[in-house]
CSV table of C-alpha atoms in Angstrom, one decimal:
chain,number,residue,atom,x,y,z
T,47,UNK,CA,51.3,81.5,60.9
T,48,UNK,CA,47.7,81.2,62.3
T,49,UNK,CA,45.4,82.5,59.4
T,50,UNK,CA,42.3,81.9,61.2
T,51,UNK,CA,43.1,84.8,63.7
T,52,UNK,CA,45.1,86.7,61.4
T,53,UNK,CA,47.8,86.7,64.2
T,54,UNK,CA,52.2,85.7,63.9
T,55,UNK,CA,54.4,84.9,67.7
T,56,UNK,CA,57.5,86.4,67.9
T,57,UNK,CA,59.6,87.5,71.1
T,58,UNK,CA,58.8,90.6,72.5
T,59,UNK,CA,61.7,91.8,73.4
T,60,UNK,CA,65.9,90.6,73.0
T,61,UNK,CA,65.9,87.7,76.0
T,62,UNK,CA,68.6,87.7,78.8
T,63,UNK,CA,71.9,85.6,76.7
T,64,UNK,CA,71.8,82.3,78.5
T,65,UNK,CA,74.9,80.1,79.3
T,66,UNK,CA,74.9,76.2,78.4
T,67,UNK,CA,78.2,74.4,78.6
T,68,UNK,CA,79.2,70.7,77.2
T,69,UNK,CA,82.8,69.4,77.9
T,70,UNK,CA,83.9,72.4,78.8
T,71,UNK,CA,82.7,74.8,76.0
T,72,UNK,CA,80.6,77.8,76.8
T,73,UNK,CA,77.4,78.4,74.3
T,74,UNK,CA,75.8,81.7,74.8
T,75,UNK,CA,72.6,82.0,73.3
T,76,UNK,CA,70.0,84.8,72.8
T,77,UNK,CA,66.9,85.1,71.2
T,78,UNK,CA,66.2,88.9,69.1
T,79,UNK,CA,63.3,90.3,67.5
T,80,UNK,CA,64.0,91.6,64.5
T,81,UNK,CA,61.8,93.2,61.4
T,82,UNK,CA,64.2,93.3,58.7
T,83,UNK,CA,67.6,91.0,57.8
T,84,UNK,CA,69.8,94.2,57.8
T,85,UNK,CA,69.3,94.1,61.8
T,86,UNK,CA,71.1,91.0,61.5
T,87,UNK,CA,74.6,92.0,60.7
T,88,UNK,CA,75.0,94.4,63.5
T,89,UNK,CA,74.2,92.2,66.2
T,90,UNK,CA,76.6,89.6,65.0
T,91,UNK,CA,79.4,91.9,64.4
T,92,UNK,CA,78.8,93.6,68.5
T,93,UNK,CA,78.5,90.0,69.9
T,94,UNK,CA,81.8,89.0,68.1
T,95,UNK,CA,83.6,92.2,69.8
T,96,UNK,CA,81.6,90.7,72.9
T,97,UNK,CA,83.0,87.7,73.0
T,98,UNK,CA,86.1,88.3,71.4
T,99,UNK,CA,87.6,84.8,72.6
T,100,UNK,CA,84.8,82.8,70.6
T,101,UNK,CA,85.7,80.9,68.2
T,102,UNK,CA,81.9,80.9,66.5
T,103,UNK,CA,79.1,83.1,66.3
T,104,UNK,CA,76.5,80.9,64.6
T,105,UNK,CA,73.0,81.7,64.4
T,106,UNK,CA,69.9,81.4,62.3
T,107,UNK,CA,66.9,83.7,61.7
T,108,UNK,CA,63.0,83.6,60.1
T,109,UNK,CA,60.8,87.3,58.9
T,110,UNK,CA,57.4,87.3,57.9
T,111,UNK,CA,54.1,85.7,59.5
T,112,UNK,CA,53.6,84.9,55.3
T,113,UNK,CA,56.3,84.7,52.7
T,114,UNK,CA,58.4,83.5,55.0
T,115,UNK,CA,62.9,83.9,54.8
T,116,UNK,CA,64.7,82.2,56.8
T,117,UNK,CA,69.1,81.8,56.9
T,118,UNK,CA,71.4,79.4,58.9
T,119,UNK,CA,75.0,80.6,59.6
T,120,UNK,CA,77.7,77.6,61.1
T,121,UNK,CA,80.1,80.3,61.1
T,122,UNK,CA,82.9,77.7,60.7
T,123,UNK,CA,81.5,74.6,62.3
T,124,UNK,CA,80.8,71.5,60.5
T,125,UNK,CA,78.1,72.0,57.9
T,126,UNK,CA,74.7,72.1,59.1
T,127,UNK,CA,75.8,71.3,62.9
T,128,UNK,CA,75.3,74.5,64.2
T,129,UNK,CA,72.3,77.2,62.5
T,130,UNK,CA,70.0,74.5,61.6
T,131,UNK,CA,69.7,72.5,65.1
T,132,UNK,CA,68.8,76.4,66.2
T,133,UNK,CA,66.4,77.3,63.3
T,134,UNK,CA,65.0,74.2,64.4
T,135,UNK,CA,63.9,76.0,67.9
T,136,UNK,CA,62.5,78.5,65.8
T,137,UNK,CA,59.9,76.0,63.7
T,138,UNK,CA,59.3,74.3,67.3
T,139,UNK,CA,58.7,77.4,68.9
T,140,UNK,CA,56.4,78.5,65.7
T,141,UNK,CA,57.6,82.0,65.9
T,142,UNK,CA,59.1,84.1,63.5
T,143,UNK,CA,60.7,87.9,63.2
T,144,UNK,CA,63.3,86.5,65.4
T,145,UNK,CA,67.2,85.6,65.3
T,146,UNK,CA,68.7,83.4,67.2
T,147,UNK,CA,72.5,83.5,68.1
T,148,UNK,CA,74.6,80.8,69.6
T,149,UNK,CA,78.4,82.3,70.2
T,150,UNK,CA,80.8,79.1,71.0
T,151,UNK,CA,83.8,80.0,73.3
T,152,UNK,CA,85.9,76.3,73.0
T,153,UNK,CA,86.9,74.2,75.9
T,154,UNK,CA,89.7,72.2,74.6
T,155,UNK,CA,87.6,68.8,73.7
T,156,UNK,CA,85.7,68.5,70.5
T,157,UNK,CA,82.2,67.5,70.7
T,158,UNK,CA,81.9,65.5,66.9
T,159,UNK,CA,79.2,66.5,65.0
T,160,UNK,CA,76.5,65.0,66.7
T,161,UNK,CA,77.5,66.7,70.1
T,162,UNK,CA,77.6,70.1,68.2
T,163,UNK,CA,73.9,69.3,66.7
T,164,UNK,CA,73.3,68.3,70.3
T,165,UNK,CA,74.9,71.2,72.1
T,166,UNK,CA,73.7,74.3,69.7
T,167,UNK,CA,69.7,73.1,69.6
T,168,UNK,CA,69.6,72.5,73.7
T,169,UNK,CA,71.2,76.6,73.6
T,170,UNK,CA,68.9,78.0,71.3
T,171,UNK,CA,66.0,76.4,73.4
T,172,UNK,CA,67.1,77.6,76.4
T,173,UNK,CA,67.4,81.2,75.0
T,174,UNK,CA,64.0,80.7,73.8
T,175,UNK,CA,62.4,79.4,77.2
T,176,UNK,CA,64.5,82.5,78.8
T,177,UNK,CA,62.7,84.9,75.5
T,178,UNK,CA,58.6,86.5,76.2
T,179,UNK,CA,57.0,84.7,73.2
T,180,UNK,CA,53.6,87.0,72.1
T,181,UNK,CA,51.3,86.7,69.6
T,182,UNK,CA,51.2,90.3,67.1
T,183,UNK,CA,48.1,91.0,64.9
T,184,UNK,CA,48.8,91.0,61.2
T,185,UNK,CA,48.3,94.1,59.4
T,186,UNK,CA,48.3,95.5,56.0
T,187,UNK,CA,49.4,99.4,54.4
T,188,UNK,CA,46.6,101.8,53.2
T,189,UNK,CA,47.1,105.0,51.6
T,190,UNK,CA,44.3,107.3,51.4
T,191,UNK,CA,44.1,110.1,49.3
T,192,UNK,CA,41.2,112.9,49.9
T,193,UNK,CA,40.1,116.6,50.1
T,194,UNK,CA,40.3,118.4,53.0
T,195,UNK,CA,36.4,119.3,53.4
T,196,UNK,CA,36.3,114.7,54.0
T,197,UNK,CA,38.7,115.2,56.7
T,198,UNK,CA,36.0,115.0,59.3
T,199,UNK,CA,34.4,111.9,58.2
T,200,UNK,CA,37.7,110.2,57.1
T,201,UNK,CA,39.1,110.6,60.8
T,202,UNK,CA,35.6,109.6,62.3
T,203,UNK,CA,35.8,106.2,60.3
T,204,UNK,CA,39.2,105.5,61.8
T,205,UNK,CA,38.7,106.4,65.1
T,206,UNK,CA,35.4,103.9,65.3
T,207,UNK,CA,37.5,101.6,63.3
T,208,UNK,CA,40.4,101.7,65.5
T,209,UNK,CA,42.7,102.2,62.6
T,210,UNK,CA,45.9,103.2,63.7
T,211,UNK,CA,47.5,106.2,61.2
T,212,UNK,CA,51.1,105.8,60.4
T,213,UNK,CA,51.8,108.6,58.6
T,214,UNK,CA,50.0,111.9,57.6
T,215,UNK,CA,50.1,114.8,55.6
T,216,UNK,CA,47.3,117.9,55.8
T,217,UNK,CA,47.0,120.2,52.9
T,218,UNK,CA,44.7,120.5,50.3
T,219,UNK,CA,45.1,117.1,49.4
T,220,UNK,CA,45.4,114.7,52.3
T,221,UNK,CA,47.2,111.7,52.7
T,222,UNK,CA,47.1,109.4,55.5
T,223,UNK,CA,48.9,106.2,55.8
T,224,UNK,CA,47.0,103.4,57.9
T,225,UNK,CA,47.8,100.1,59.3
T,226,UNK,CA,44.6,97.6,59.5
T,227,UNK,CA,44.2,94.5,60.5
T,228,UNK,CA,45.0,91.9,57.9
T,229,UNK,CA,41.2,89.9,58.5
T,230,UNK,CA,39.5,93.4,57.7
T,231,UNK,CA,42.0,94.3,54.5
T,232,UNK,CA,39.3,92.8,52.6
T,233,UNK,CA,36.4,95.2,53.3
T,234,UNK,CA,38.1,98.4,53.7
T,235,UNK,CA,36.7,99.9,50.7
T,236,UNK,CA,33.2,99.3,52.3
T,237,UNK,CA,34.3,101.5,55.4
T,238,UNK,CA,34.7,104.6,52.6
T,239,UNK,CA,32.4,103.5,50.7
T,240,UNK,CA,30.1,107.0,51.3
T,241,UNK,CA,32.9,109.1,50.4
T,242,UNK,CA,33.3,108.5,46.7
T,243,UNK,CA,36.3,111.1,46.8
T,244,UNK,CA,38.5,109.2,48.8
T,245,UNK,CA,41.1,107.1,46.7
T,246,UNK,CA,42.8,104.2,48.8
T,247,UNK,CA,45.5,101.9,47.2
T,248,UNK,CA,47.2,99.3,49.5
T,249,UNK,CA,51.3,100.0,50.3
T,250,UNK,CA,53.6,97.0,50.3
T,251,UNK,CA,54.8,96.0,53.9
């Protein structure tokens, strides 16, 4: 994504399902945010149950503003005619955290292969005009580790900071978890550096 700003786009929220049709078959397309592939199933399964006359559910989603995964599904249609015309939307669109789903209810004509290419990219970019595309700050996992008596000056730091706290636990030994912004990752150490009590180690996203 952008590593200048330290910033990913995604869609805000799941868009309103679109309708395009071509010779008579129906292509209802949506574009969902998601954070993790086990989202994934779910929705297909509860759009199939939707649309329990269609005869294909395909889709294709991306994760990560780095290391990105991606997956294309034709559920059926001819190879590559269906989820990667839409994961094409989603490199066009340069967004990720996002699944796009294309559900075909059949008219009666077939549309070849090129018609399907045709057919499923012009859906998934209309769900994707229809979606609120917005750009998300990339942030990193800290776990800090300190005595109660630097709870003061630990919470002072991340209040002028602005790091937000994710999880906490107060007892003799704290522990907080933090979310900071990827482009300050770097110098967090420095922040603490006064506090030579505080342990921080960085948490896997």
């Amino acid at each position: 994504m952008t590593k200048l700003t330290g910033t990913y786009r995604t869609v805000s929220k799941p868009s309103e399902e679109i309708l395009f049709k071509e010779k008579k078959s129906k292509f209802f397309a949506q574009a969902i945010p998601i954070s993790n592939e086990i989202e994934v199933k779910p929705i297909i399964e509860s759009l199939k149950k939707k649309h329990y006359n269609a005869g294909h559910v395909c889709y294709a989603w991306q994760l990560g503003p780095e290391n990105i995964r991606y997956r294309t599904n034709d559920d059926g249609e001819p190879n590559n005619s269906a989820g990667l015309p839409i994961y094409g939307q989603i490199q066009a669109y340069e967004i990720t955290n996002v699944l796009i789903t294309v559900t075909r209810v059949f008219g009666g004509t077939k549309l070849g292969v090129g018609g399907l290419i045709s057919a499923y990219r012009t859906a998934a970019q209309m769900a994707l005009e229809a979606a609120v595309i917005k750009a998300k700050i990339i942030t990193l996992k800290f776990k800090l580790v300190f005595g109660y008596e630097d709870m003061d000056k630990v919470m002072r730091i991340i209040k002028q900071q602005q790091f937000k706290i994710l999880k906490q636990e107060l007892e003799l030994r704290c522990q907080l978890v933090i979310s900071v912004r990827k482009s300050e990752a770097e110098t967090i150490n420095k922040y603490f550096e006064s506090l030579h009590k505080v342990k921080i180690n960085a948490i896997e996203n």
